[in-house]
Amino acid sequence: MEIKKKTIFSGIQPSGTLTLGNYLGALKNFTELQDEYNCYYCIVDMHTLTVRQDPEKLRERSYSLLALYLACGLDPDKNVLFVQSHVPCHAELSWILGCYTYMGELQRMTQFKDKSARHQDNINGGLFTYPVLMAADILLYQADMVPIGADQKQHLELARNLAERFNNIYGETFIVPEPFIRGGSARIMSLQEPSKKMSKSDANVNNFILLTDTRDDIVKKFKKAVTDSGSEVRYDENEKPGISNLMNIYGAVKNLTAAGVEKEFEGLRYGDFKKAVGEAVADVLAPVQDRYREFSEDRAFLDKVLKRNSEIAFEAASKTLKDVYEKVGFIVY
Ligand code: ATP
Ligand code: LTN
């Protein structure tokens, strides 16, 4: 008997050049899951409008993100790689789910609190209801699992609550999704301020590694990374947040545990360790960068992938949406 593969859904915003945090926290896991699961990886362009975007740049970034998905090794024949705005069901389900979400639930979201503090001149309705659209993304595809970085856990919790709430009222409709958060690489921190997460929207370029940074820049930025007092390479998030972050990064690119990293650098100095981390990261990113350049240039191929996959995504999503429309009492033909 054939065992049905479980379904995975995840999304990344085309809101800027991705960082090493996005790669280790999300993208790398996407590629590792593609054989075992039925995967939908979305370019969530609608979410980016919560912050003002330049239209031409947004369009370019959506193509770039697809090129990066492919460059990281996602096979377009095995995974459904698509753009959120190509499947109208996301906006439609988002409206319905919004009517089952309490203001208090949205007010508690830490990302809303952070982003509204950072963009005080544009605290819009979309920023507030952002997590409802994310729940719609996930629930439309009946996803069993959602690979995300630790910062998205609260949003996933809301998606689970909404699925359960709807199921309780109308009977089994949605699968209640589980988060897939990998220890260590789930929260890569800033290189200069290891108390905050590495973020592509950071003003200081030395805080992050971009996936497009040159080898030289990568090595230099790691050389400059803040370390802690003491001199041993030892994992301790409280006492040694800088070193622990670098250990998480090295462990993730070399597939080593913290103990494995400690052992490899026993007796060596911080400077040697930082050089090794920079080189290891540059080595892992080099082939991704080469493939990224090739895919970016082939616009016809990118369009072909998007068009074909949006049809596959639409078919799956519209099945769920039809069921929801029937259950809430709309006339459905
Ligand atoms: P911003 O940093 O501009 O707020 P973002 O990078 O958090 O945006 P997305 O691009 O949508 O937003 O994130 C895509 C995925 O990368 C998400 O699963 C997110 O959890 C993960 N991610 C983002 N930053 C990190 C990080 N520093 N460490 C680990 N995972 C991360
Ligand atoms: N909110 C996420 C991006 C995102 C997402 C999703 C992630 C939108 N929809 C569905 C997983 C599943 C972010 O800001 N990183």
mmCIF file of C-alpha atoms and ligand atoms in Angstrom:
data_model
loop_
_atom_site.group_PDB
_atom_site.id
_atom_site.type_symbol
_atom_site.label_atom_id
_atom_site.label_comp_id
_atom_site.label_asym_id
_atom_site.label_seq_id
_atom_site.Cartn_x
_atom_site.Cartn_y
_atom_site.Cartn_z
ATOM 1 C CA MET A 1 0.000 0.000 0.000
ATOM 2 C CA GLU A 2 1.279 3.449 -0.861
ATOM 3 C CA ILE A 3 1.661 5.698 2.172
ATOM 4 C CA LYS A 4 0.457 9.226 1.507
ATOM 5 C CA LYS A 5 3.218 11.797 1.987
ATOM 6 C CA LYS A 6 2.621 14.461 4.609
ATOM 7 C CA THR A 7 2.266 18.043 3.459
ATOM 8 C CA ILE A 8 4.585 20.938 4.239
ATOM 9 C CA PHE A 9 3.897 24.618 3.688
ATOM 10 C CA SER A 10 6.196 27.556 4.270
ATOM 11 C CA GLY A 11 6.688 31.049 2.942
ATOM 12 C CA ILE A 12 9.289 33.773 2.733
ATOM 13 C CA GLN A 13 8.627 37.447 2.020
ATOM 14 C CA PRO A 14 10.291 38.967 -1.052
ATOM 15 C CA SER A 15 11.073 42.036 1.039
ATOM 16 C CA GLY A 16 14.846 42.224 0.626
ATOM 17 C CA THR A 17 17.982 40.191 0.070
ATOM 18 C CA LEU A 18 17.888 37.163 2.332
ATOM 19 C CA THR A 19 20.322 36.734 5.198
ATOM 20 C CA LEU A 20 22.221 33.785 6.546
ATOM 21 C CA GLY A 21 19.479 33.696 9.239
ATOM 22 C CA ASN A 22 16.795 33.083 6.596
ATOM 23 C CA TYR A 23 18.993 30.449 4.983
ATOM 24 C CA LEU A 24 19.819 28.471 8.123
ATOM 25 C CA GLY A 25 16.469 29.051 9.861
ATOM 26 C CA ALA A 26 14.258 28.290 6.879
ATOM 27 C CA LEU A 27 15.649 27.632 3.376
ATOM 28 C CA LYS A 28 18.178 24.954 4.283
ATOM 29 C CA ASN A 29 15.437 23.004 6.033
ATOM 30 C CA PHE A 30 13.163 23.370 2.997
ATOM 31 C CA THR A 31 15.669 21.558 0.816
ATOM 32 C CA GLU A 32 16.196 18.799 3.365
ATOM 33 C CA LEU A 33 12.460 18.098 3.548
ATOM 34 C CA GLN A 34 11.697 18.007 -0.181
ATOM 35 C CA ASP A 35 12.092 14.260 -0.721
ATOM 36 C CA GLU A 36 10.056 13.043 2.188
ATOM 37 C CA TYR A 37 7.142 15.466 2.026
ATOM 38 C CA ASN A 38 4.707 17.007 -0.371
ATOM 39 C CA CYS A 39 6.008 20.604 -0.192
ATOM 40 C CA TYR A 40 4.523 23.995 -0.988
ATOM 41 C CA TYR A 41 7.036 26.845 -0.763
ATOM 42 C CA CYS A 42 5.445 30.204 -1.323
ATOM 43 C CA ILE A 43 6.783 33.657 -2.162
ATOM 44 C CA VAL A 44 4.476 35.663 0.077
ATOM 45 C CA ASP A 45 4.338 38.935 -1.849
ATOM 46 C CA MET A 46 1.009 40.017 -0.313
ATOM 47 C CA HIS A 47 2.546 40.057 3.157
ATOM 48 C CA THR A 48 5.220 42.542 2.076
ATOM 49 C CA LEU A 49 2.651 45.294 1.426
ATOM 50 C CA THR A 50 2.304 45.733 5.192
ATOM 51 C CA VAL A 51 5.426 47.893 4.766
ATOM 52 C CA ARG A 52 5.566 50.376 1.850
ATOM 53 C CA GLN A 53 7.247 48.779 -1.225
ATOM 54 C CA ASP A 54 8.586 50.096 -4.507
ATOM 55 C CA PRO A 55 6.454 48.208 -7.113
ATOM 56 C CA GLU A 56 9.273 47.490 -9.572
ATOM 57 C CA LYS A 57 11.625 46.351 -6.827
ATOM 58 C CA LEU A 58 8.962 44.106 -5.327
ATOM 59 C CA ARG A 59 8.399 42.385 -8.684
ATOM 60 C CA GLU A 60 12.170 41.912 -9.141
ATOM 61 C CA ARG A 61 12.537 40.525 -5.629
ATOM 62 C CA SER A 62 9.810 37.960 -6.201
ATOM 63 C CA TYR A 63 11.745 36.650 -9.201
ATOM 64 C CA SER A 64 14.987 36.790 -7.202
ATOM 65 C CA LEU A 65 13.471 34.802 -4.366
ATOM 66 C CA LEU A 66 12.327 32.123 -6.793
ATOM 67 C CA ALA A 67 15.857 32.047 -8.286
ATOM 68 C CA LEU A 68 17.202 31.628 -4.768
ATOM 69 C CA TYR A 69 14.771 28.798 -3.942
ATOM 70 C CA LEU A 70 16.053 27.024 -7.046
ATOM 71 C CA ALA A 71 19.701 27.884 -6.315
ATOM 72 C CA CYS A 72 19.399 26.381 -2.836
ATOM 73 C CA GLY A 73 18.408 23.111 -4.485
ATOM 74 C CA LEU A 74 14.614 23.111 -4.448
ATOM 75 C CA ASP A 75 13.487 21.030 -7.398
ATOM 76 C CA PRO A 76 10.581 22.760 -9.227
ATOM 77 C CA ASP A 77 9.202 19.373 -10.298
ATOM 78 C CA LYS A 78 9.094 18.022 -6.753
ATOM 79 C CA ASN A 79 7.970 21.144 -4.888
ATOM 80 C CA VAL A 80 5.199 23.588 -5.594
ATOM 81 C CA LEU A 81 7.133 26.876 -5.803
ATOM 82 C CA PHE A 82 4.657 29.698 -6.324
ATOM 83 C CA VAL A 83 3.666 33.294 -5.670
ATOM 84 C CA GLN A 84 0.946 34.018 -3.109
ATOM 85 C CA SER A 85 -0.864 36.692 -5.184
ATOM 86 C CA HIS A 86 -1.274 34.198 -8.057
ATOM 87 C CA VAL A 87 -3.710 32.163 -5.969
ATOM 88 C CA PRO A 88 -6.675 34.351 -4.947
ATOM 89 C CA CYS A 89 -7.863 31.770 -2.386
ATOM 90 C CA HIS A 90 -5.308 33.174 0.129
ATOM 91 C CA ALA A 91 -7.073 36.541 0.325
ATOM 92 C CA GLU A 92 -10.499 34.882 0.307
ATOM 93 C CA LEU A 93 -9.785 32.500 3.176
ATOM 94 C CA SER A 94 -8.029 35.274 5.051
ATOM 95 C CA TRP A 95 -11.269 37.285 5.104
ATOM 96 C CA ILE A 96 -13.225 34.348 6.509
ATOM 97 C CA LEU A 97 -10.616 33.482 9.155
ATOM 98 C CA GLY A 98 -10.434 37.166 10.152
ATOM 99 C CA CYS A 99 -14.057 36.901 11.218
ATOM 100 C CA TYR A 100 -13.056 34.151 13.647
ATOM 101 C CA THR A 101 -10.032 35.974 15.103
ATOM 102 C CA TYR A 102 -10.296 38.164 18.196
ATOM 103 C CA MET A 103 -8.716 41.616 18.369
ATOM 104 C CA GLY A 104 -7.018 40.581 21.614
ATOM 105 C CA GLU A 105 -5.274 37.678 19.867
ATOM 106 C CA LEU A 106 -3.811 40.001 17.242
ATOM 107 C CA GLN A 107 -2.851 42.652 19.779
ATOM 108 C CA ARG A 108 -0.693 40.113 21.601
ATOM 109 C CA MET A 109 1.491 39.361 18.551
ATOM 110 C CA THR A 110 5.053 40.439 19.280
ATOM 111 C CA GLN A 111 5.864 40.978 15.590
ATOM 112 C CA PHE A 112 2.954 43.453 15.360
ATOM 113 C CA LYS A 113 4.216 45.268 18.446
ATOM 114 C CA ASP A 114 7.814 45.395 17.103
ATOM 115 C CA LYS A 115 6.885 46.418 13.567
ATOM 116 C CA SER A 116 4.396 49.071 14.639
ATOM 117 C CA ALA A 117 7.065 50.559 16.903
ATOM 118 C CA ARG A 118 9.517 50.603 13.974
ATOM 119 C CA HIS A 119 7.075 52.006 11.374
ATOM 120 C CA GLN A 120 5.111 54.502 13.430
ATOM 121 C CA ASP A 121 4.145 56.518 10.376
ATOM 122 C CA ASN A 122 2.399 53.510 8.796
ATOM 123 C CA ILE A 123 0.645 51.293 11.342
ATOM 124 C CA ASN A 124 -1.861 49.893 8.870
ATOM 125 C CA GLY A 125 -4.634 47.315 9.055
ATOM 126 C CA GLY A 126 -2.570 44.798 7.111
ATOM 127 C CA LEU A 127 0.195 44.864 9.686
ATOM 128 C CA PHE A 128 -2.399 43.993 12.297
ATOM 129 C CA THR A 129 -4.123 41.186 10.375
ATOM 130 C CA TYR A 130 -0.857 39.821 8.908
ATOM 131 C CA PRO A 131 -1.014 36.612 11.007
ATOM 132 C CA VAL A 132 -4.528 35.840 9.712
ATOM 133 C CA LEU A 133 -3.256 35.858 6.117
ATOM 134 C CA MET A 134 -0.392 33.615 7.234
ATOM 135 C CA ALA A 135 -2.916 31.210 8.825
ATOM 136 C CA ALA A 136 -4.877 31.183 5.551
ATOM 137 C CA ASP A 137 -1.663 30.351 3.621
ATOM 138 C CA ILE A 138 -1.026 27.326 5.776
ATOM 139 C CA LEU A 139 -4.564 26.004 6.293
ATOM 140 C CA LEU A 140 -5.532 26.180 2.593
ATOM 141 C CA TYR A 141 -3.029 23.439 1.770
ATOM 142 C CA GLN A 142 -3.921 21.216 4.749
ATOM 143 C CA ALA A 143 -0.288 21.408 5.839
ATOM 144 C CA ASP A 144 0.834 18.954 8.511
ATOM 145 C CA MET A 145 4.085 20.768 9.199
ATOM 146 C CA VAL A 146 5.466 24.286 8.794
ATOM 147 C CA PRO A 147 9.264 24.824 8.787
ATOM 148 C CA ILE A 148 9.964 28.260 10.288
ATOM 149 C CA GLY A 149 12.452 30.188 12.373
ATOM 150 C CA ALA A 150 11.677 30.610 16.086
ATOM 151 C CA ASP A 151 10.347 34.172 15.542
ATOM 152 C CA GLN A 152 7.289 32.775 13.710
ATOM 153 C CA LYS A 153 6.198 30.363 16.443
ATOM 154 C CA GLN A 154 3.561 32.713 17.859
ATOM 155 C CA HIS A 155 2.006 33.179 14.410
ATOM 156 C CA LEU A 156 1.850 29.434 13.921
ATOM 157 C CA GLU A 157 0.163 29.053 17.299
ATOM 158 C CA LEU A 158 -2.579 31.403 16.064
ATOM 159 C CA ALA A 159 -3.000 29.331 12.881
ATOM 160 C CA ARG A 160 -3.439 26.232 15.049
ATOM 161 C CA ASN A 161 -6.008 27.966 17.255
ATOM 162 C CA LEU A 162 -7.985 29.168 14.244
ATOM 163 C CA ALA A 163 -7.987 25.678 12.703
ATOM 164 C CA GLU A 164 -9.231 24.160 15.960
ATOM 165 C CA ARG A 165 -11.835 26.881 16.448
ATOM 166 C CA PHE A 166 -13.233 26.404 12.941
ATOM 167 C CA ASN A 167 -13.185 22.603 13.247
ATOM 168 C CA ASN A 168 -15.067 22.809 16.557
ATOM 169 C CA ILE A 169 -17.833 24.909 15.057
ATOM 170 C CA TYR A 170 -18.201 23.262 11.627
ATOM 171 C CA GLY A 171 -16.657 19.787 11.947
ATOM 172 C CA GLU A 172 -13.280 18.585 10.610
ATOM 173 C CA THR A 173 -12.203 21.075 7.950
ATOM 174 C CA PHE A 174 -8.538 21.911 8.526
ATOM 175 C CA ILE A 175 -5.504 19.892 9.530
ATOM 176 C CA VAL A 176 -4.001 21.470 12.659
ATOM 177 C CA PRO A 177 -0.369 22.192 11.597
ATOM 178 C CA GLU A 178 2.741 21.514 13.673
ATOM 179 C CA PRO A 179 5.741 23.865 13.669
ATOM 180 C CA PHE A 180 9.077 22.482 12.480
ATOM 181 C CA ILE A 181 11.735 24.521 14.258
ATOM 182 C CA ARG A 182 15.274 23.243 14.235
ATOM 183 C CA GLY A 183 17.287 23.803 17.422
ATOM 184 C CA GLY A 184 20.445 25.923 17.097
ATOM 185 C CA SER A 185 19.813 27.440 13.683
ATOM 186 C CA ALA A 186 16.218 28.545 14.450
ATOM 187 C CA ARG A 187 17.371 31.910 15.726
ATOM 188 C CA ILE A 188 20.578 33.224 14.214
ATOM 189 C CA MET A 189 21.534 36.412 16.009
ATOM 190 C CA SER A 190 23.060 39.690 14.853
ATOM 191 C CA LEU A 191 26.877 39.538 14.556
ATOM 192 C CA GLN A 192 27.410 42.854 16.368
ATOM 193 C CA GLU A 193 24.501 42.690 18.820
ATOM 194 C CA PRO A 194 23.915 39.027 19.611
ATOM 195 C CA SER A 195 20.908 39.862 21.803
ATOM 196 C CA LYS A 196 18.757 40.557 18.713
ATOM 197 C CA LYS A 197 17.976 38.394 15.714
ATOM 198 C CA MET A 198 19.875 38.725 12.452
ATOM 199 C CA SER A 199 17.497 40.706 10.259
ATOM 200 C CA LYS A 200 17.732 41.869 6.640
ATOM 201 C CA SER A 201 16.069 45.158 7.610
ATOM 202 C CA ASP A 202 18.871 46.065 10.055
ATOM 203 C CA ALA A 203 20.555 49.439 9.436
ATOM 204 C CA ASN A 204 24.070 48.158 10.256
ATOM 205 C CA VAL A 205 25.422 45.946 7.446
ATOM 206 C CA ASN A 206 27.931 44.337 9.815
ATOM 207 C CA ASN A 207 25.040 42.800 11.739
ATOM 208 C CA PHE A 208 24.069 40.412 8.973
ATOM 209 C CA ILE A 209 25.485 38.204 6.252
ATOM 210 C CA LEU A 210 23.544 38.475 3.017
ATOM 211 C CA LEU A 211 23.351 35.426 0.795
ATOM 212 C CA THR A 212 24.778 37.640 -1.959
ATOM 213 C CA ASP A 213 27.782 38.915 0.064
ATOM 214 C CA THR A 214 31.212 38.280 -1.485
ATOM 215 C CA ARG A 215 33.624 35.831 0.115
ATOM 216 C CA ASP A 216 35.754 38.755 1.280
ATOM 217 C CA ASP A 217 32.827 40.507 2.939
ATOM 218 C CA ILE A 218 31.702 37.323 4.644
ATOM 219 C CA VAL A 219 35.138 36.613 6.106
ATOM 220 C CA LYS A 220 35.552 40.265 7.165
ATOM 221 C CA LYS A 221 32.148 40.470 8.826
ATOM 222 C CA PHE A 222 32.855 37.324 10.852
ATOM 223 C CA LYS A 223 36.271 38.681 11.830
ATOM 224 C CA LYS A 224 34.529 41.769 13.213
ATOM 225 C CA ALA A 225 31.782 39.796 14.998
ATOM 226 C CA VAL A 226 31.631 40.590 18.709
ATOM 227 C CA THR A 227 32.878 37.905 21.027
ATOM 228 C CA ASP A 228 32.650 37.647 24.777
ATOM 229 C CA SER A 229 35.057 37.793 27.669
ATOM 230 C CA GLY A 230 37.186 34.691 28.180
ATOM 231 C CA SER A 231 38.948 32.863 25.423
ATOM 232 C CA GLU A 232 37.458 29.383 25.075
ATOM 233 C CA VAL A 233 35.068 28.314 22.357
ATOM 234 C CA ARG A 234 32.364 27.024 24.709
ATOM 235 C CA TYR A 235 28.569 27.014 24.301
ATOM 236 C CA ASP A 236 26.796 29.189 26.853
ATOM 237 C CA GLU A 237 23.978 31.412 25.555
ATOM 238 C CA ASN A 238 23.861 33.550 28.710
ATOM 239 C CA GLU A 239 27.551 34.046 29.418
ATOM 240 C CA LYS A 240 28.797 33.839 25.827
ATOM 241 C CA PRO A 241 25.999 34.944 23.469
ATOM 242 C CA GLY A 242 28.391 36.039 20.686
ATOM 243 C CA ILE A 243 30.433 32.844 20.653
ATOM 244 C CA SER A 244 27.313 30.666 21.061
ATOM 245 C CA ASN A 245 25.755 32.334 18.004
ATOM 246 C CA LEU A 246 28.900 31.673 15.948
ATOM 247 C CA MET A 247 28.876 28.080 17.195
ATOM 248 C CA ASN A 248 25.245 27.696 16.068
ATOM 249 C CA ILE A 249 26.215 29.004 12.645
ATOM 250 C CA TYR A 250 29.273 26.779 12.315
ATOM 251 C CA GLY A 251 27.344 23.761 13.633
ATOM 252 C CA ALA A 252 24.546 24.348 11.117
ATOM 253 C CA VAL A 253 26.828 24.650 8.080
ATOM 254 C CA LYS A 254 29.052 21.726 9.103
ATOM 255 C CA ASN A 255 26.261 19.560 10.560
ATOM 256 C CA LEU A 256 27.921 19.439 13.977
ATOM 257 C CA THR A 257 26.456 19.590 17.471
ATOM 258 C CA ALA A 258 27.660 22.255 19.926
ATOM 259 C CA ALA A 259 29.807 19.581 21.600
ATOM 260 C CA GLY A 260 31.319 18.716 18.208
ATOM 261 C CA VAL A 261 32.205 22.362 17.589
ATOM 262 C CA GLU A 262 33.738 22.723 21.069
ATOM 263 C CA LYS A 263 35.872 19.676 20.434
ATOM 264 C CA GLU A 264 37.105 20.904 17.045
ATOM 265 C CA PHE A 265 38.234 24.265 18.480
ATOM 266 C CA GLU A 266 39.575 23.102 21.827
ATOM 267 C CA GLY A 267 42.677 25.107 22.726
ATOM 268 C CA LEU A 268 42.267 27.500 19.766
ATOM 269 C CA ARG A 269 41.663 31.247 20.021
ATOM 270 C CA TYR A 270 38.556 33.254 19.175
ATOM 271 C CA GLY A 271 40.359 34.763 16.159
ATOM 272 C CA ASP A 272 41.038 31.326 14.635
ATOM 273 C CA PHE A 273 37.494 30.256 15.304
ATOM 274 C CA LYS A 274 35.977 33.353 13.674
ATOM 275 C CA LYS A 275 38.155 32.878 10.595
ATOM 276 C CA ALA A 276 37.033 29.252 10.334
ATOM 277 C CA VAL A 277 33.352 30.216 10.648
ATOM 278 C CA GLY A 278 33.683 32.889 7.935
ATOM 279 C CA GLU A 279 35.383 30.475 5.556
ATOM 280 C CA ALA A 280 32.906 27.664 6.217
ATOM 281 C CA VAL A 281 29.962 29.979 5.527
ATOM 282 C CA ALA A 282 31.595 31.365 2.365
ATOM 283 C CA ASP A 283 32.239 27.782 1.144
ATOM 284 C CA VAL A 284 28.614 26.778 1.654
ATOM 285 C CA LEU A 285 27.259 29.900 -0.043
ATOM 286 C CA ALA A 286 29.598 29.930 -3.070
ATOM 287 C CA PRO A 287 27.756 27.264 -5.125
ATOM 288 C CA VAL A 288 24.382 28.752 -4.140
ATOM 289 C CA GLN A 289 25.556 32.143 -5.426
ATOM 290 C CA ASP A 290 26.751 30.682 -8.728
ATOM 291 C CA ARG A 291 23.457 28.909 -9.371
ATOM 292 C CA TYR A 292 21.518 31.976 -8.232
ATOM 293 C CA ARG A 293 23.206 34.067 -10.932
ATOM 294 C CA GLU A 294 22.349 31.494 -13.598
ATOM 295 C CA PHE A 295 18.687 31.145 -12.615
ATOM 296 C CA SER A 296 18.225 34.909 -12.242
ATOM 297 C CA GLU A 297 19.186 35.401 -15.872
ATOM 298 C CA ASP A 298 16.646 32.911 -17.192
ATOM 299 C CA ARG A 299 13.421 34.889 -16.790
ATOM 300 C CA ALA A 300 11.511 32.666 -19.249
ATOM 301 C CA PHE A 301 12.253 29.615 -17.131
ATOM 302 C CA LEU A 302 11.224 31.405 -13.917
ATOM 303 C CA ASP A 303 7.911 32.437 -15.498
ATOM 304 C CA LYS A 304 7.318 28.887 -16.685
ATOM 305 C CA VAL A 305 7.839 27.509 -13.165
ATOM 306 C CA LEU A 306 5.519 30.111 -11.635
ATOM 307 C CA LYS A 307 2.726 29.651 -14.143
ATOM 308 C CA ARG A 308 2.705 25.869 -13.902
ATOM 309 C CA ASN A 309 2.969 25.806 -10.123
ATOM 310 C CA SER A 310 0.297 28.427 -9.540
ATOM 311 C CA GLU A 311 -2.163 26.121 -11.272
ATOM 312 C CA ILE A 312 -1.203 23.203 -9.046
ATOM 313 C CA ALA A 313 -1.458 25.399 -5.942
ATOM 314 C CA PHE A 314 -4.812 26.809 -7.051
ATOM 315 C CA GLU A 315 -6.273 23.359 -7.493
ATOM 316 C CA ALA A 316 -5.337 22.289 -3.959
ATOM 317 C CA ALA A 317 -6.334 25.588 -2.344
ATOM 318 C CA SER A 318 -9.686 25.910 -4.067
ATOM 319 C CA LYS A 319 -10.732 22.476 -2.782
ATOM 320 C CA THR A 320 -10.310 23.642 0.818
ATOM 321 C CA LEU A 321 -11.917 27.008 0.114
ATOM 322 C CA LYS A 322 -14.996 25.379 -1.444
ATOM 323 C CA ASP A 323 -15.438 23.210 1.635
ATOM 324 C CA VAL A 324 -15.152 26.294 3.874
ATOM 325 C CA TYR A 325 -17.635 28.276 1.759
ATOM 326 C CA GLU A 326 -20.149 25.438 1.981
ATOM 327 C CA LYS A 327 -19.701 25.113 5.730
ATOM 328 C CA VAL A 328 -20.175 28.810 6.501
ATOM 329 C CA GLY A 329 -23.330 28.942 4.384
ATOM 330 C CA PHE A 330 -22.391 30.490 1.038
ATOM 331 C CA ILE A 331 -24.100 29.311 -2.166
ATOM 332 C CA VAL A 332 -21.558 27.103 -3.918
ATOM 333 C CA TYR A 333 -21.984 25.627 -7.420
HETATM 334 P P1 ATP B 1 12.775 40.832 8.702
HETATM 335 O O1 ATP B 1 14.044 40.289 9.291
HETATM 336 O O2 ATP B 1 12.987 41.871 7.660
HETATM 337 O O3 ATP B 1 11.778 41.198 9.736
HETATM 338 P P2 ATP B 1 12.288 38.127 8.123
HETATM 339 O O4 ATP B 1 13.583 37.752 7.494
HETATM 340 O O5 ATP B 1 12.023 37.739 9.524
HETATM 341 O O6 ATP B 1 12.077 39.669 7.903
HETATM 342 P P3 ATP B 1 10.981 36.439 6.188
HETATM 343 O O7 ATP B 1 11.884 36.773 5.080
HETATM 344 O O8 ATP B 1 9.582 36.236 5.756
HETATM 345 O O9 ATP B 1 11.034 37.563 7.303
HETATM 346 O O10 ATP B 1 11.511 35.163 6.951
HETATM 347 C C1 ATP B 1 11.579 33.928 6.291
HETATM 348 C C2 ATP B 1 11.935 32.813 7.227
HETATM 349 O O11 ATP B 1 13.248 33.018 7.782
HETATM 350 C C3 ATP B 1 10.992 32.665 8.424
HETATM 351 O O12 ATP B 1 10.722 31.282 8.616
HETATM 352 C C4 ATP B 1 11.773 33.205 9.568
HETATM 353 O O13 ATP B 1 11.387 32.611 10.787
HETATM 354 C C5 ATP B 1 13.202 32.833 9.187
HETATM 355 N N1 ATP B 1 14.178 33.719 9.817
HETATM 356 C C6 ATP B 1 14.264 35.063 9.677
HETATM 357 N N2 ATP B 1 15.304 35.560 10.386
HETATM 358 C C7 ATP B 1 15.894 34.492 11.010
HETATM 359 C C8 ATP B 1 17.015 34.344 11.895
HETATM 360 N N3 ATP B 1 17.729 35.385 12.286
HETATM 361 N N4 ATP B 1 17.333 33.102 12.322
HETATM 362 C C9 ATP B 1 16.614 32.032 11.925
HETATM 363 N N5 ATP B 1 15.536 32.098 11.103
HETATM 364 C C10 ATP B 1 15.172 33.305 10.640
HETATM 365 N N1 LTN B 2 5.292 35.499 8.419
HETATM 366 C C1 LTN B 2 6.427 34.864 7.857
HETATM 367 C C2 LTN B 2 6.301 34.607 6.381
HETATM 368 C C3 LTN B 2 5.111 33.758 6.077
HETATM 369 C C4 LTN B 2 4.978 32.361 6.339
HETATM 370 C C5 LTN B 2 3.679 32.006 5.868
HETATM 371 C C6 LTN B 2 5.808 31.404 6.930
HETATM 372 C C7 LTN B 2 3.935 34.158 5.501
HETATM 373 N N2 LTN B 2 3.095 33.099 5.376
HETATM 374 C C8 LTN B 2 3.214 30.696 6.004
HETATM 375 C C9 LTN B 2 5.324 30.103 7.032
HETATM 376 C C10 LTN B 2 4.046 29.751 6.592
HETATM 377 C C11 LTN B 2 7.645 35.738 8.152
HETATM 378 O O1 LTN B 2 7.523 36.915 8.318
HETATM 379 N N3 LTN B 2 8.772 35.186 8.225
#
